[in-house]
C-alpha positions as a LaTeX table, in Angstrom:
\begin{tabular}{lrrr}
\hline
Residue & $x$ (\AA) & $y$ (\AA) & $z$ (\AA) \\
\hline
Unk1 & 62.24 & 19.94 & 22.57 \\
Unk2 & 66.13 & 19.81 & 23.42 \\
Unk3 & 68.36 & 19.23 & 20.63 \\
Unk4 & 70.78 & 16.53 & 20.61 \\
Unk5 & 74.34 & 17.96 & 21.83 \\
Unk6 & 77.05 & 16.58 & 20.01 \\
Unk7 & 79.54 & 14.50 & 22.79 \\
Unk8 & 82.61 & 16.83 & 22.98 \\
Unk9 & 86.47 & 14.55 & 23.35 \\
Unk10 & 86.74 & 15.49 & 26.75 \\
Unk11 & 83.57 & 13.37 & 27.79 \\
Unk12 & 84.48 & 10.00 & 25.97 \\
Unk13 & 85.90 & 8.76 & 28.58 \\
Unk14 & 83.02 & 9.26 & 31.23 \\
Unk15 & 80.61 & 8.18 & 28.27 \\
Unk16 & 83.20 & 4.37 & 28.38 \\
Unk17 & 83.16 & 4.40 & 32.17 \\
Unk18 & 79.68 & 4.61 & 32.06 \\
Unk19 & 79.07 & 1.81 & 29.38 \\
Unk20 & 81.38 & $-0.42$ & 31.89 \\
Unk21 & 79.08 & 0.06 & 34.46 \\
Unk22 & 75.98 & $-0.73$ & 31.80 \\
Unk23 & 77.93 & $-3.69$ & 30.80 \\
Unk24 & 78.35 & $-5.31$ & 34.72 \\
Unk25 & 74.76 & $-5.07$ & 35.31 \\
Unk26 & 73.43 & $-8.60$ & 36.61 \\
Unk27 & 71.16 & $-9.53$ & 33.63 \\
Unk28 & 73.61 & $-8.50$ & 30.86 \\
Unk29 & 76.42 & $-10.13$ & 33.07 \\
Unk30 & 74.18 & $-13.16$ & 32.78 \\
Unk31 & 72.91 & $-12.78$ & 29.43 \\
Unk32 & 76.74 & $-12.63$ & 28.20 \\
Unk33 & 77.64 & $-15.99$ & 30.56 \\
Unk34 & 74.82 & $-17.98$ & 28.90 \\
Unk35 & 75.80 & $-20.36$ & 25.81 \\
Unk36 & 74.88 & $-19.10$ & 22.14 \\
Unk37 & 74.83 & $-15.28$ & 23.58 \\
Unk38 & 74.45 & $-13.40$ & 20.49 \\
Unk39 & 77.51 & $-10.93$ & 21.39 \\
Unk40 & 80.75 & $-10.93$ & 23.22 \\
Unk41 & 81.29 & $-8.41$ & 25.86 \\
Unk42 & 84.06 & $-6.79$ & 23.69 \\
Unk43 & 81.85 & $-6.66$ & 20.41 \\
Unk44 & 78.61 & $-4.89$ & 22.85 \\
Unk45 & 81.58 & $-2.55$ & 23.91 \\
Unk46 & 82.82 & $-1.81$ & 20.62 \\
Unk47 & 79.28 & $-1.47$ & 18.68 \\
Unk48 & 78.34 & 1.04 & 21.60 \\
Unk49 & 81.79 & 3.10 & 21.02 \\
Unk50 & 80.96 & 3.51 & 17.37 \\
Unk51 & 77.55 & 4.66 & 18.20 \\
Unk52 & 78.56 & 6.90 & 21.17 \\
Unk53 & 76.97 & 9.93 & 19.57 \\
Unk54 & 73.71 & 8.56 & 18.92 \\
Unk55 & 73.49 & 6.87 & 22.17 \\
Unk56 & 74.52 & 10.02 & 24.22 \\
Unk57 & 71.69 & 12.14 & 22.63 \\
Unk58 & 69.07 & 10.58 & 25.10 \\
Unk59 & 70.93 & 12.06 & 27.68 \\
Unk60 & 70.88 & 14.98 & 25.92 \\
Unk61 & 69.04 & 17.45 & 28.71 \\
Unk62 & 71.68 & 16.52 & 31.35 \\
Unk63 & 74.36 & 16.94 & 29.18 \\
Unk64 & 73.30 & 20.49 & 28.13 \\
Unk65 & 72.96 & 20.93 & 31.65 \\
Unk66 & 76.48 & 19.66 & 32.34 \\
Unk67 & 77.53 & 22.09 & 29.68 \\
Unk68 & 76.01 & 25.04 & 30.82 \\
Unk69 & 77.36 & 23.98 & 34.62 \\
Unk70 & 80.68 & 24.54 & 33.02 \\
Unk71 & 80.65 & 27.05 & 31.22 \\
Unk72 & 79.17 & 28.99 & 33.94 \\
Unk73 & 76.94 & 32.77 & 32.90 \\
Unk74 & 77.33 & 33.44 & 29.55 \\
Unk75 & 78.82 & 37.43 & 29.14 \\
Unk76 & 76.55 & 39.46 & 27.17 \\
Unk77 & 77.07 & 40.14 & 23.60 \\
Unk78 & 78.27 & 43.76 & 23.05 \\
Unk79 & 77.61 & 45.16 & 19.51 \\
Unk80 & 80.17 & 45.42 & 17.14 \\
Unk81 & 80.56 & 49.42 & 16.71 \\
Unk82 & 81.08 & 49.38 & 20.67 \\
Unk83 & 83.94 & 47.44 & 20.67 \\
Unk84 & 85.59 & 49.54 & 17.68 \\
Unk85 & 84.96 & 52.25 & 20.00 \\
Unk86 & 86.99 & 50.49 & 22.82 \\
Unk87 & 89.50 & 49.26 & 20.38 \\
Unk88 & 90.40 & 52.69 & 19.14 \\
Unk89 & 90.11 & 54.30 & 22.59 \\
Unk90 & 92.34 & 51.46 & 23.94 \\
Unk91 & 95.02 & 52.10 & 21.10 \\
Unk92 & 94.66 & 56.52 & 21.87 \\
Unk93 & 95.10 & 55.57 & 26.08 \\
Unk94 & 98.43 & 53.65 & 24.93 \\
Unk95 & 99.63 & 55.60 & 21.88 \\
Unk96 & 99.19 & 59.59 & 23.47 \\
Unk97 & 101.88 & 58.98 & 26.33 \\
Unk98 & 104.24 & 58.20 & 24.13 \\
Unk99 & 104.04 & 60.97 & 21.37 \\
Unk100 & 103.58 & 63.11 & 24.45 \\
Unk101 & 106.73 & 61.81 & 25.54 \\
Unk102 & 108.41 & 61.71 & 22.11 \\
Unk103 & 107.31 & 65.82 & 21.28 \\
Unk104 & 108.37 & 66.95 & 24.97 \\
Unk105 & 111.52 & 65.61 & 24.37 \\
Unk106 & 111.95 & 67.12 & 20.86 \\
Unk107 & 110.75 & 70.48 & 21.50 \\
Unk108 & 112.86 & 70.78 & 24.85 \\
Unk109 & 115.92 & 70.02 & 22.78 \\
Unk110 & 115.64 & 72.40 & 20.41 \\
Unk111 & 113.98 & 75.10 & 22.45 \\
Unk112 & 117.31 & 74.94 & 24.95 \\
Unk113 & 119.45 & 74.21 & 22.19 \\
Unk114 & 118.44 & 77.57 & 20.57 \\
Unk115 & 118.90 & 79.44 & 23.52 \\
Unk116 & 122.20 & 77.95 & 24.02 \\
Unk117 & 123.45 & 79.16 & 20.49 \\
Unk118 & 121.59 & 82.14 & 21.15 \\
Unk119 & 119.15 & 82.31 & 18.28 \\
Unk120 & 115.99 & 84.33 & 18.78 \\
Unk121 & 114.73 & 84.20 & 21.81 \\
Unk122 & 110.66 & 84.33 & 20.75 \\
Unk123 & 110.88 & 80.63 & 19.05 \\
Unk124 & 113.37 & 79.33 & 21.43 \\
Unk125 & 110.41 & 79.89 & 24.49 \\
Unk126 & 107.87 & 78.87 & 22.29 \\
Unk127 & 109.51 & 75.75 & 21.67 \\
Unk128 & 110.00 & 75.22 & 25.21 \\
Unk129 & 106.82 & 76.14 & 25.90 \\
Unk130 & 105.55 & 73.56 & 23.77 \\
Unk131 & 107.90 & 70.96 & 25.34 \\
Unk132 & 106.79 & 71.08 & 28.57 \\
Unk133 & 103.26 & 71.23 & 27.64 \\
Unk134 & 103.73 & 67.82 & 25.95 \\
Unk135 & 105.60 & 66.42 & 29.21 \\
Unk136 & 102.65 & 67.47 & 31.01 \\
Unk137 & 100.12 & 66.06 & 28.57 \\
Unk138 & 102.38 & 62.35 & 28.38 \\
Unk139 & 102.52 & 62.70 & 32.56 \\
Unk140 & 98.60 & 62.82 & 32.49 \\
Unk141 & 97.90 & 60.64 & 30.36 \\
Unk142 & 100.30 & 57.93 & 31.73 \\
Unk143 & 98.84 & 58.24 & 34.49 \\
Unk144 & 95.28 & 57.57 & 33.24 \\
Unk145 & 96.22 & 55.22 & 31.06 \\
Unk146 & 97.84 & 53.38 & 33.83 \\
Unk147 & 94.65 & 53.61 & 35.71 \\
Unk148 & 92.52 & 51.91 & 33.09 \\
Unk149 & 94.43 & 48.89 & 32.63 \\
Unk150 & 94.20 & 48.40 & 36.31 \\
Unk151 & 90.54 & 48.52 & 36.38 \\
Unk152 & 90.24 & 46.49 & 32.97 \\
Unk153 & 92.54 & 43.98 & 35.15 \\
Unk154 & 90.43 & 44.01 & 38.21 \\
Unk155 & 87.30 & 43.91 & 36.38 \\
Unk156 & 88.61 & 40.64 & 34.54 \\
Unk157 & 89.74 & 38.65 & 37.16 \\
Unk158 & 86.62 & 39.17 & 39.10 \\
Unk159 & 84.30 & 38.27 & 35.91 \\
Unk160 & 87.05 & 35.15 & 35.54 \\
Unk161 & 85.90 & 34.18 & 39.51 \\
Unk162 & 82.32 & 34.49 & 38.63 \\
Unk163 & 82.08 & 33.06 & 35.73 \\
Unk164 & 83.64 & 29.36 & 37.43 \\
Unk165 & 80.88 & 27.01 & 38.17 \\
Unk166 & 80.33 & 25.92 & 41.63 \\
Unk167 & 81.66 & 22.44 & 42.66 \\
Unk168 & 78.81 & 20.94 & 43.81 \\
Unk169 & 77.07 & 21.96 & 41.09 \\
Unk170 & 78.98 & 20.78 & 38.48 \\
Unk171 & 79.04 & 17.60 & 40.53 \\
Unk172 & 75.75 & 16.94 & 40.63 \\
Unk173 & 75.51 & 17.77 & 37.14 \\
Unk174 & 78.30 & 15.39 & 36.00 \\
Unk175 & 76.34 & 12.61 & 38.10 \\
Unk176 & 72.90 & 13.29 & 36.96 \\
Unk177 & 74.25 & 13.46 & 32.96 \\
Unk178 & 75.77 & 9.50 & 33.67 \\
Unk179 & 72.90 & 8.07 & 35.56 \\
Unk180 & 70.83 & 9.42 & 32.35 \\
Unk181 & 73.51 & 8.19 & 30.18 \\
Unk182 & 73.39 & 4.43 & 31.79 \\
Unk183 & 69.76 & 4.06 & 32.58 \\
Unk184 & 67.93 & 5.96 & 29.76 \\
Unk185 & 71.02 & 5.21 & 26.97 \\
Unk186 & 73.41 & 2.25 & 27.84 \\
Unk187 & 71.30 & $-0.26$ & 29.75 \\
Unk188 & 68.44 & $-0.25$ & 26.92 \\
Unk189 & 70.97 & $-0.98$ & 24.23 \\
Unk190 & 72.49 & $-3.28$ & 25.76 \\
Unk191 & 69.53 & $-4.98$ & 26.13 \\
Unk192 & 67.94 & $-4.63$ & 22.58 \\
Unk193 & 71.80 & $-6.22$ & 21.44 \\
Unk194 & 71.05 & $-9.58$ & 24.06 \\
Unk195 & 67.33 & $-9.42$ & 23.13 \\
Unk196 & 66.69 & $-9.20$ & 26.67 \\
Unk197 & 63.42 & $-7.30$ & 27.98 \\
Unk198 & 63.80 & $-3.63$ & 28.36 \\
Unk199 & 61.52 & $-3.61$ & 30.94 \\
Unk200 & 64.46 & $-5.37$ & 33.88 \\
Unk201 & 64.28 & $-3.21$ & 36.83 \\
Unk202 & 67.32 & $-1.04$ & 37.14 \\
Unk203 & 70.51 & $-2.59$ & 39.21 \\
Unk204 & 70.94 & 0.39 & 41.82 \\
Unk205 & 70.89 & $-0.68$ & 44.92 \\
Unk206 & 67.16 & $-0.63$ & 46.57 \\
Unk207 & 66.12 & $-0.92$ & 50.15 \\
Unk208 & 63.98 & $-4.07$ & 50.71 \\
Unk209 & 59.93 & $-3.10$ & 51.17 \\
Unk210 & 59.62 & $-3.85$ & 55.02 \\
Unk211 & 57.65 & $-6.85$ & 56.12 \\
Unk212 & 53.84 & $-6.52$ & 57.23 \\
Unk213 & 53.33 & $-6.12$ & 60.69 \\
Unk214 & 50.94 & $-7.46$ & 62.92 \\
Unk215 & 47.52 & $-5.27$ & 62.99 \\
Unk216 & 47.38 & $-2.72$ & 65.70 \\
Unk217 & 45.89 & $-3.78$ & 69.02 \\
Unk218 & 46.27 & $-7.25$ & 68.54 \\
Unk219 & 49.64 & $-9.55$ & 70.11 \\
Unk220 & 51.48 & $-11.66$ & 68.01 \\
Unk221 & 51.66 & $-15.23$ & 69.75 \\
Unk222 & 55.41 & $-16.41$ & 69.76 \\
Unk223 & 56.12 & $-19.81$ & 70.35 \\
Unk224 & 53.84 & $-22.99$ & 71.26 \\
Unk225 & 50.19 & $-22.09$ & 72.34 \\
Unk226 & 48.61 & $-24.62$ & 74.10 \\
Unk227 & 45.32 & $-25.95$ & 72.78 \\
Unk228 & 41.80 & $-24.61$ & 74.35 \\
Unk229 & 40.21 & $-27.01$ & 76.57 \\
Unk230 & 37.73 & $-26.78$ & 79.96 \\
Unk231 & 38.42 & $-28.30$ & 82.64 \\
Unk232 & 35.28 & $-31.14$ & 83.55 \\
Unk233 & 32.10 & $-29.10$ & 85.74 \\
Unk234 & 32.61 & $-30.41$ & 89.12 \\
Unk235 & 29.32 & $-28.05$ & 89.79 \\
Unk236 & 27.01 & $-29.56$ & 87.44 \\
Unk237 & 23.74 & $-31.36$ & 88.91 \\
Unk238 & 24.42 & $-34.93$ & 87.35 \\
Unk239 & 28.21 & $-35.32$ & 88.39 \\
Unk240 & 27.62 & $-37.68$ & 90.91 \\
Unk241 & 30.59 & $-37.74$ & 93.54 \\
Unk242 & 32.41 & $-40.55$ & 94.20 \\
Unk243 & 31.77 & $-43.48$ & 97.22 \\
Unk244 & 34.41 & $-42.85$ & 100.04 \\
Unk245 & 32.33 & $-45.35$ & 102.01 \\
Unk246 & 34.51 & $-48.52$ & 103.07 \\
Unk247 & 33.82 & $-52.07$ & 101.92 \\
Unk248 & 30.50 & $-53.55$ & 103.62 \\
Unk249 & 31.53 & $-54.93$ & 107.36 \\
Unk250 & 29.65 & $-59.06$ & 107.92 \\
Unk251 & 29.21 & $-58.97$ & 111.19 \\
Unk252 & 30.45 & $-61.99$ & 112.38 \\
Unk253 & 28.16 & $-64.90$ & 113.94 \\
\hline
\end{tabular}
């Protein structure tokens, strides 16, 4: 079982666009417009505002979901005594270079400036020596240390790009955590507040079921049919034809 996901600042205002679009659903629009309505569109608004936590925790799933769309792949943990380790090797990359730097210079200085006053020559080359044995140490290690904060760079801006969640994705996330949010939330509140059923059909638009059809192998008749009727037997052995015989002729006296 998911637990309830507290609704971070940045969401409030989805979480009111969504309760608009709760509150302009047809039957609480008409619940509101009928007389004695137990609530005021502004008092529904405000009661749901105050209980925007509570209400957003049935949505909870899609909202951990919208989280984790943001937030994209978690890194993994790395233990404690290995990022001491990279701590102090971080602070040894940046801090040898410059004592490097700092003892070349100083042992160069005094290594020539002995030979210049002509002290002993044995500690003046040793110093020297030493000097440029540091410069090569601070050149190395420049240069490596230079190298690392490259690939630390490179390596961070391409776990940065990762690490952002797709569009779509958090798109469809975003729209799936407010259709939750209005349907499974909002709508049923709003409801209980009107005392209106909770069982009203939701207000998204549906595509009417089409209309029967006539059965298969049969013609629909369009129009005016005439009645059945049979014409009268003309063949039938008592029709009796009629007389085409002329009046009877008196034959005259």
């Amino acid at each position: 079982m998911n637990e309830p996901v507290p609704l971070r600042p940045e969401d409030r205002a989805a979480f009111e666009s969504a309760l608009s679009k709760a509150l302009a659903a047809p039957d609480v629009r008409a619940a509101l417009g009928r007389p004695g309505a137990p609530h005021t569109a502004g008092e529904l608004r405000a009661r749901a505002l105050a209980a925007a936590d509570s209400l957003a925790a049935e949505a909870s799933p899609e909202y951990a979901a919208l989280l984790d769309a943001r937030s994209g792949p978690a890194p993994g943990a790395s233990p404690a005594g290995g990022t001491g380790a990279r701590a102090a090797v971080a602070v040894l990359t940046v801090l040898t270079p410059l004592l490097s730097i700092a003892a070349a210079v100083i042992f160069l200085l005094l290594g020539y400036g002995l030979r210049v006053a002509g002290a002993s020559d044995p500690l003046a080359g040793t110093l020297v020596a030493t000097g440029w044995t540091a410069a090569v140490i601070a050149a190395v290690t420049g240069l490596a240390a230079g190298a690392g904060l490259a690939f630390t760079a490179a390596r961070h801006r391409a776990t940065q790009g990762h690490a952002q969640p797709a569009p779509d994705a958090l798109a469809q996330a975003h729209a799936a955590w407010l259709h939750a949010l209005v349907q499974r939330a909002l709508l049923p509140h709003l409801r209980r507040e009107l005392g209106l059923r909770d069982s009203t059909p939701d207000f998204t638009d549906t595509p009417p079921a089409p209309a029967p059809g006539p059965a298969p192998g049969k013609r629909a008749r369009l129009g005016y049919s005439r009645p059945d009727f049979a014409s009268p037997d003309f063949a039938g052995p008592d029709f009796a034809g009629p007389d085409f015989t002329g009046p009877a002729r008196h034959s005259s006296e």
